[in-house]
Amino acid sequence: MNQPISERVRWTTADLELFPDNGNRYEIIDGELFVTRALHWNHQKVCVRILASLDIWSQTTGLGEVVTAPGIIFGDNDNVIPDVVWASNERLPLLLDEAGHLTGAPELVIEVLSAGIENEKRDRELKLKLYSARGVREYWIVDWRNQQVEVYRREKASLKLVTTLFNSDELNSPILPDFTCAIAFLFT
């Protein structure tokens, strides 16, 4: 007798409406559900430092806006909440839906690593592939435990690691003219 082949459950954006508002972060990548609990203090502190640096630069230049934990609804099977994003003033109106969610790729996405092998794998592999496929121009993976930042930039059709920055380095980007941030500032 043949055993039936079970299909994996594919979660959708509509399913997210069914979950309680309990402080957990629910994300869907390629139909797979990921749940993250409340984040470590140092994780959040790094997010604030990145936000502050990008916000001061954005307000000074008037080139775009930065926010923390926005929803990005790429489609029914891909709905994520990155830690920080920056979008240019030209691109932002094209990305926002009426509910205030992004529906496409901002220029810059930043993920600060959370504890756990599965969380790191999600940011380093699944989200890297998703952001690459959806057109993000630059992706920063911030590791507050090791005090380093990996910078991925779009080369042709995908995001490629171009540098890993450490405590004595400065962060800058070709998509953010004249922006600089001391890596040490992020972790103090």
CSV table of C-alpha atoms in Angstrom, one decimal:
chain,number,residue,atom,x,y,z
A,1,MET,CA,0.0,0.0,0.0
A,2,ASN,CA,1.4,3.4,-1.0
A,3,GLN,CA,1.8,6.1,1.6
A,4,PRO,CA,0.2,9.4,0.6
A,5,ILE,CA,2.8,12.1,-0.1
A,6,SER,CA,2.2,15.0,2.3
A,7,GLU,CA,2.5,18.5,0.9
A,8,ARG,CA,4.1,21.1,3.1
A,9,VAL,CA,1.9,23.8,4.4
A,10,ARG,CA,2.3,27.1,2.4
A,11,TRP,CA,1.5,30.1,4.5
A,12,THR,CA,0.2,33.3,2.9
A,13,THR,CA,0.0,37.0,3.8
A,14,ALA,CA,-3.7,36.4,4.5
A,15,ASP,CA,-2.8,33.8,7.2
A,16,LEU,CA,-0.8,36.5,9.1
A,17,GLU,CA,-4.1,38.3,9.9
A,18,LEU,CA,-5.1,35.2,12.0
A,19,PHE,CA,-2.1,35.3,14.4
A,20,PRO,CA,-2.5,37.1,17.7
A,21,ASP,CA,-0.8,40.4,18.3
A,22,ASN,CA,1.4,39.0,21.1
A,23,GLY,CA,4.8,40.6,20.5
A,24,ASN,CA,6.1,37.9,18.2
A,25,ARG,CA,7.3,38.7,14.7
A,26,TYR,CA,5.7,36.6,12.0
A,27,GLU,CA,7.4,36.4,8.6
A,28,ILE,CA,6.8,34.3,5.5
A,29,ILE,CA,9.5,33.4,3.1
A,30,ASP,CA,8.6,31.2,0.1
A,31,GLY,CA,5.5,30.1,1.9
A,32,GLU,CA,7.3,29.0,5.1
A,33,LEU,CA,6.4,30.6,8.4
A,34,PHE,CA,9.1,32.0,10.7
A,35,VAL,CA,8.3,33.2,14.2
A,36,THR,CA,10.8,35.4,16.2
A,37,ARG,CA,10.3,36.2,19.9
A,38,ALA,CA,11.2,39.5,21.6
A,39,LEU,CA,14.7,40.6,20.6
A,40,HIS,CA,17.8,41.0,22.7
A,41,TRP,CA,18.5,44.5,24.2
A,42,ASN,CA,21.8,44.8,22.3
A,43,HIS,CA,20.0,43.8,19.0
A,44,GLN,CA,17.6,46.6,19.5
A,45,LYS,CA,20.3,49.1,20.5
A,46,VAL,CA,22.2,48.4,17.3
A,47,CYS,CA,19.0,49.0,15.3
A,48,VAL,CA,18.5,52.3,17.0
A,49,ARG,CA,22.2,53.4,16.3
A,50,ILE,CA,21.8,52.4,12.6
A,51,LEU,CA,18.5,54.2,12.4
A,52,ALA,CA,19.9,57.4,14.1
A,53,SER,CA,22.9,57.5,11.7
A,54,LEU,CA,20.8,57.0,8.6
A,55,ASP,CA,18.1,59.4,9.8
A,56,ILE,CA,20.5,62.2,10.4
A,57,TRP,CA,22.1,61.7,7.0
A,58,SER,CA,18.7,61.4,5.3
A,59,GLN,CA,17.4,64.6,7.0
A,60,THR,CA,20.5,66.5,6.1
A,61,THR,CA,20.5,65.4,2.4
A,62,GLY,CA,16.8,65.1,1.9
A,63,LEU,CA,17.4,62.0,-0.3
A,64,GLY,CA,15.2,59.4,1.4
A,65,GLU,CA,13.7,58.0,4.6
A,66,VAL,CA,14.7,55.3,7.1
A,67,VAL,CA,12.5,53.2,9.3
A,68,THR,CA,12.7,50.2,11.6
A,69,ALA,CA,10.8,47.0,11.3
A,70,PRO,CA,8.6,47.9,8.3
A,71,GLY,CA,6.5,45.2,6.7
A,72,ILE,CA,7.6,44.3,3.1
A,73,ILE,CA,4.9,42.4,1.3
A,74,PHE,CA,6.6,41.1,-1.8
A,75,GLY,CA,3.6,38.8,-2.5
A,76,ASP,CA,1.4,36.2,-0.9
A,77,ASN,CA,4.3,33.8,-0.1
A,78,ASP,CA,6.9,36.4,0.8
A,79,ASN,CA,6.1,38.8,3.7
A,80,VAL,CA,9.0,39.9,5.9
A,81,ILE,CA,9.9,42.4,8.5
A,82,PRO,CA,13.5,43.5,8.2
A,83,ASP,CA,15.1,45.4,11.1
A,84,VAL,CA,15.9,48.6,9.2
A,85,VAL,CA,15.3,49.8,5.7
A,86,TRP,CA,16.2,53.0,3.7
A,87,ALA,CA,14.3,54.0,0.6
A,88,SER,CA,14.9,57.0,-1.7
A,89,ASN,CA,12.3,59.7,-2.1
A,90,GLU,CA,11.9,58.7,-5.7
A,91,ARG,CA,11.3,55.0,-5.0
A,92,LEU,CA,9.3,55.2,-1.7
A,93,PRO,CA,6.0,56.4,-3.2
A,94,LEU,CA,6.1,53.5,-5.7
A,95,LEU,CA,6.6,51.0,-2.9
A,96,LEU,CA,4.0,52.0,-0.2
A,97,ASP,CA,0.5,50.5,-0.3
A,98,GLU,CA,-2.5,52.2,1.4
A,99,ALA,CA,-1.9,50.3,4.6
A,100,GLY,CA,1.6,51.8,4.8
A,101,HIS,CA,3.5,48.6,3.9
A,102,LEU,CA,6.2,48.3,1.4
A,103,THR,CA,5.2,46.2,-1.6
A,104,GLY,CA,8.6,46.1,-3.3
A,105,ALA,CA,12.3,46.4,-2.6
A,106,PRO,CA,13.8,49.5,-0.9
A,107,GLU,CA,17.3,50.3,-1.9
A,108,LEU,CA,18.8,49.3,1.4
A,109,VAL,CA,17.8,46.5,3.8
A,110,ILE,CA,19.6,45.9,7.1
A,111,GLU,CA,19.2,42.8,9.3
A,112,VAL,CA,20.8,42.6,12.8
A,113,LEU,CA,21.4,39.0,13.6
A,114,SER,CA,19.4,37.4,16.4
A,115,ALA,CA,20.6,34.5,18.5
A,116,GLY,CA,20.2,31.0,17.2
A,117,ILE,CA,21.4,29.0,14.2
A,118,GLU,CA,18.0,29.1,12.6
A,119,ASN,CA,17.7,32.9,12.9
A,120,GLU,CA,21.2,33.4,11.5
A,121,LYS,CA,20.5,31.0,8.6
A,122,ARG,CA,17.3,32.8,7.8
A,123,ASP,CA,19.1,36.2,7.5
A,124,ARG,CA,22.3,34.9,5.8
A,125,GLU,CA,20.6,32.5,3.4
A,126,LEU,CA,16.9,32.8,2.9
A,127,LYS,CA,16.5,36.6,3.3
A,128,LEU,CA,19.7,37.1,1.2
A,129,LYS,CA,18.2,35.1,-1.6
A,130,LEU,CA,14.8,36.8,-1.2
A,131,TYR,CA,16.2,40.4,-1.2
A,132,SER,CA,18.5,39.5,-4.1
A,133,ALA,CA,15.7,38.1,-6.2
A,134,ARG,CA,13.4,41.1,-5.4
A,135,GLY,CA,15.9,43.8,-6.4
A,136,VAL,CA,17.3,45.2,-3.1
A,137,ARG,CA,20.5,47.2,-4.1
A,138,GLU,CA,22.3,46.7,-0.8
A,139,TYR,CA,22.0,44.4,2.2
A,140,TRP,CA,23.8,44.8,5.5
A,141,ILE,CA,24.0,41.9,7.9
A,142,VAL,CA,25.0,43.3,11.3
A,143,ASP,CA,26.5,40.9,13.9
A,144,TRP,CA,26.5,42.6,17.3
A,145,ARG,CA,28.1,39.7,19.1
A,146,ASN,CA,31.2,39.7,16.8
A,147,GLN,CA,30.9,43.5,16.2
A,148,GLN,CA,31.1,43.3,12.4
A,149,VAL,CA,29.0,44.3,9.4
A,150,GLU,CA,28.8,42.3,6.2
A,151,VAL,CA,28.0,44.5,3.2
A,152,TYR,CA,26.3,42.9,0.1
A,153,ARG,CA,25.8,44.9,-3.0
A,154,ARG,CA,24.0,44.2,-6.2
A,155,GLU,CA,26.3,43.0,-8.9
A,156,LYS,CA,24.3,42.2,-12.1
A,157,ALA,CA,21.3,40.2,-11.0
A,158,SER,CA,22.2,39.3,-7.4
A,159,LEU,CA,23.6,40.5,-4.1
A,160,LYS,CA,27.3,39.7,-3.5
A,161,LEU,CA,29.4,40.1,-0.4
A,162,VAL,CA,31.8,43.0,-1.1
A,163,THR,CA,33.3,43.6,2.4
A,164,THR,CA,33.2,42.7,6.0
A,165,LEU,CA,33.7,45.7,8.3
A,166,PHE,CA,35.1,45.5,11.8
A,167,ASN,CA,35.3,47.9,14.8
A,168,SER,CA,38.1,50.1,13.4
A,169,ASP,CA,36.3,50.5,10.0
A,170,GLU,CA,33.9,53.0,8.6
A,171,LEU,CA,30.7,52.1,6.8
A,172,ASN,CA,29.8,53.9,3.6
A,173,SER,CA,27.8,53.2,0.5
A,174,PRO,CA,27.6,54.3,-3.1
A,175,ILE,CA,23.8,54.5,-2.8
A,176,LEU,CA,24.2,56.9,0.1
A,177,PRO,CA,26.4,59.8,-1.1
A,178,ASP,CA,28.7,61.1,1.7
A,179,PHE,CA,27.2,58.8,4.3
A,180,THR,CA,29.7,57.5,6.8
A,181,CYS,CA,29.3,55.7,10.1
A,182,ALA,CA,32.0,54.4,12.4
A,183,ILE,CA,31.4,50.7,13.0
A,184,ALA,CA,32.5,51.1,16.7
A,185,PHE,CA,29.6,53.6,17.1
A,186,LEU,CA,27.1,50.8,16.4
A,187,PHE,CA,28.4,48.7,19.2
A,188,THR,CA,29.2,51.1,22.0
